[in-house]
């Protein structure tokens, strides 16, 4: 404790020890020695072998521009079901089908009229890319793809290896993230090997490709609602609502009217500008040890154990019911993308101007409660994932610290997020992970909140890519199972909401 005293100088030896704590996971925690997975190089031979494995009913982990996916031939039901088995994924959680082109996508779904026109327009605008479109699947596709709903999500990945694999295999590939169900999504082949290495799968190693996991989070999932003239977003992701809205605003084309419409007005021009974008945020109910607002009642270990048991129970029940009542889109669970260590959003409340004036020139303001044993201990076993330096005052008080983007670049933070969560859970001695409230921080620095009278410093420190903050926030919220801690700088311990 002496070296954590506010008056103690920072010693080089301590810095070395702290750096040892943060070594990469594959150095400090070796992979399972009895790995059954086979890693394939990103070569013609590797791609050819991966394609053969898919055609023969095998599972192949493939790189995309979002995250690594665990792929199976979408035409072979047993192969598709094997994805659920290997991941431990409930059959009520649907899969996304990947195809090499818009033409291939249209062959898998039933569309007509204006819905088909809008599907094609959105596909042309964002494919290949991080947008998944949900539509009614054709009868020849296994129903387990869509969790029994009959509506399947489809996209064209924007990644050279993934596209080459799809073209060579000549089959649609169902592929959720290549990880244990509910765990942090993989952004490198080592992440896949760490989670699924004890299964008979192939892993196409695309880590050396520049576009591999360039977004770092999953695709945006949306569905066309003709009746209500809405584009419904079920999962925020790589494509923001603003980007989608820009495309909608520029659409103007003739519909394919039926006979009744022709009688009323032949050649109606439908303008998608009149359509709304509606975001559905769905959270599966939490176990009994959580309050309605998502806060935790019991201690971290008890809560984590009960949460794990609840997830296992849900998986077992859904598998027993086969195609039970399924979800329309993936990524709806309250606990998702979650580290194996209890995780919280750390919301740092901002001081009023009066408080800031009172604290002016008080350099040790943040340290005044650190000397209390119980307060100090609350951070000694915590790993902090910061954003834009918002929690930098905790850097010398916590077990380990990392800033997802010191410059406030939100897309960059998204690329780093999952790798950082995996790093955080493996820091020796870590009992909890605290993540900065990225969306709230982004709002503080948004153009709307920065007035003309704002200082040059404020304007210079504004965040980049604010339109993507909601997508990143969705991942951190689910990684934390909706649990939030609040703290006023300098106040310990944080209060739980």
Steps between C-alpha positions, in 0.01 A plus 500: 500500500790734561581529132139597428511792736429828325834640616706203387701559179445266207785248506631332183492159671131534565439596140678183389285287730184663372604433142561133582141475619372615162687253277289350218275209592688246291818572700345491846224245441593229246242347268356156561773248428259245350372728226298325231456805278707532183632841398510563124724763343354776284625337179333344198553160660357616831190652339450190285518274804258722693253486210521119488438483874184710461370287214567185704296633791787626716529825695741771391586816695548777247618861526270786402512878531289480817615202713604141436201280419443127553371388162301201377335413170157661542345233277595212734279502809722270704796731438297803602388327819861415575573874527255520789655194662861618474425852622250395766255733329123466557294414192284804573789726393500523117800497269610733220559353154795630298501506119743642241257733320162673504383263226576202724313665788185548291494126421460417871207728590145566387452863404267692272394850412638794692657279766716335237595838352602633840689180584696530176566870556634448852702199387652697213586787734659304784618168354753373528494639853375490856122508447280194548152503344224275633242359259271200465713195426426255221369159597815309401702666778511322839255660742756489781690779321226742598422356846171375355372847406529452124691828463873482435775762517731524198806706416799518265826534700757758395808283539715350225555161669134460599383583147751263341389224736133559420568503128704181509261312729204607283261477792347749745681494834324544834740662742454654845805621691761226553503496880337340801141619516474822698877549517695786343494486119829398331707747298799273439547132419660454843175610663318229305762243596473600865121457509437214255839332461378177658248444218553346156490821300722675248616857553590709196765737635440846356683702764751628245227645275451872555120490493470219756267622777550862391170588669563280802127460571226304328279611212191716531186286471180648358170398344271673250151558639280581200177532696631768738744656252790444736847362491529316831848464648522202734872527567724804463834426345757592236259718298347796686143626478631822347663309214179307437288814515717671239428215259127511574494875443634458150266220388235581243372236261182349362347214689364181350130564570245219508171517310319687777773764514497529121131579508550773757815657364714343235874529545507625858836645601593394852759708677676330789565844648161465668611187682609490863793316653394331822755344734384209714708444811411164649640359823431147623388516869778471757525234774333560838812646660470807276269792548272612218740781406786254447694569818654221699379413849741226606877510487687457174580129538147397599342707225736368234434140603121539497517681168703212354247247632212701352671506160562124511136440595377716212729320254382157619132595485527646150688196371239268647220695335688496169338779298332661801391860493794659325632852463489681169860624532815402691666712769190556714612349833577731792824306556700481180859573396577447870841435659538217752559764769206707636479816294344841564448826315674770705309822462709794615263779606611843390540777751306824482681817401490610865668176606762539230575856614539384860737222394716725282872451565435207739725249327437216747120521490458146362725346765345621821300180573754250366680456833199328657554123488150407386500767229847409378412132478203577275742595222801277578330202335325691219599531135394830342421541130493873441395715205634844411680528835172528691622265773870580476499609864457131590807388306731483802232368735375190317654162429534562125391776263449544127348782295300377201572828322679785671412725204126433527475304174185290548545267198855436620367418847257256337785322323684465830207422731472120481876442506523726805218318679679170442823652627325640808349167605845340493686754710632311802311592815211673320166469681303748291520702180388862491420651159463871428150613400591569137162628383473753784856617439428537127192712575712731715724567202234499229478798268160589643637530852806703403382860478664783318629624834671167569872508551741403227597203717141373508463532123834330439410209729167422332432134422532346154221288352236582760230336285655162593491558877161331545630179337807489724289583804267209421798262514636638826153502659446132420858413596414646841161324511344843539685571825610857562718662765509875552777704653580866547873552431681452830213316670530132599362242495282540189128468562307230314192589301 
